[in-house]
Amino acid sequence: MSSPKTLHLAVELDSAGARPGADPHALADVVADAERAGFAFVTFDDAPVPPAGGFRVEATVRAAYSATLTSRIGLAPTSHVLTAEPFHLAAQLASLDHATHGRAAWIVGTAATPEALATIGRAHPDDLRREVADVVETVRRLWDSWEDDAVIKDLATGRYLDPDKVHHVDFEGETFSVKGPLITPRPPQGSLVVLAAEEFADVVQPDIVLTDDLRHRDRTAPLVFGELEVRFAATEPSPNGRTRYTGSPAGLVTLLEQLDLDGVRLHPAPEDLPVLSQEVLPELHRRGLLTPPEPGATLRTTLGLPRPENRFAVSSKGIA
């Protein structure tokens, strides 16, 4: 009898009604709870425009703060490509991976509403998909602009950097250009784990595709995660059209066990997160479906994703 496959679970900490983003104490509590429960990673939602009636600390800042409170769980902020400079975005995310010792991910945000674009005074791009693809490609090139052994730190000789192992990316897009190299050494994972919604998967080529169709299984993607809203006490459907689960914790375990997906990102209400942590994940672990992250493991290791080769290192060795 074959053993059951591992199901990776993530949890969104900014689901409707859950707002720890403005309260560091609340954030510390929910992140610690998610790590103890055995989630593979947590995600932090974000938008160029603050939420109505309040404010929220930027997602990568919340993830960096959470890095100081955790040691195993992955941390995945949403960062939007149209309202940030690609160079600054790459540096910020690379720094997060260093801060977490390789537990960082990036959810590619594609907000393009007039309100979002007005925050930086720009117009809607002529080709949204093309610009999303250009930004993600540039960020990946910038992460590769430092080879893994570019930093020497030789006190005896006073050599701290091998300049031959730091490369210009020389990217020319339709709306921007980046010369490089990055000001931050290559992330510990080589490339952060990149997540993108299914509608942008073909142009982003993410490590994880996020889909609202729990019956869907794209065999061309490295990993596919379903999106599932959880409201144990609710009876009404989700207002945003996402699939919503409203049954018992035991019923959710059964549902998750039956899915032909690599993982699921759960979107719970604040009162539902403790139920997930205390009833659902322990039962999945008991059934052999869930393996919590190991201390010291990178997020790529937790998810079974390989560490990518550095494109410039391969080229400089004359192999490419």
Short mmCIF file of C-alpha atoms in Angstrom, two decimals, residues 40 71-72 74 97 100-104 188-189 193 293-305 307:
data_model
loop_
_atom_site.label_atom_id
_atom_site.label_comp_id
_atom_site.label_asym_id
_atom_site.label_seq_id
_atom_site.Cartn_x
_atom_site.Cartn_y
_atom_site.Cartn_z
CA ALA A 40 4.31 25.38 5.38
CA SER A 71 12.38 29.65 12.76
CA ARG A 72 10.60 27.17 10.49
CA GLY A 74 7.79 30.31 5.34
CA ASP A 97 15.22 35.92 2.20
CA THR A 100 14.60 34.53 7.15
CA HIS A 101 17.62 32.36 6.27
CA GLY A 102 15.86 31.13 3.16
CA ARG A 103 12.20 31.00 4.19
CA ALA A 104 10.84 33.80 2.00
CA PRO A 188 19.96 32.03 0.23
CA GLN A 189 17.39 30.12 -1.86
CA VAL A 193 9.60 30.88 -4.10
CA PRO A 293 8.65 22.33 8.20
CA GLU A 294 11.92 21.23 9.75
CA PRO A 295 14.02 23.71 11.76
CA GLY A 296 16.67 25.24 9.55
CA ALA A 297 15.04 24.13 6.29
CA THR A 298 14.54 26.63 3.48
CA LEU A 299 11.06 27.07 2.10
CA ARG A 300 12.19 25.42 -1.13
CA THR A 301 13.30 22.40 0.86
CA THR A 302 9.99 22.28 2.72
CA LEU A 303 8.07 22.35 -0.56
CA GLY A 304 10.37 19.95 -2.41
CA LEU A 305 11.46 22.60 -4.91
CA ARG A 307 17.38 25.50 -5.75
#
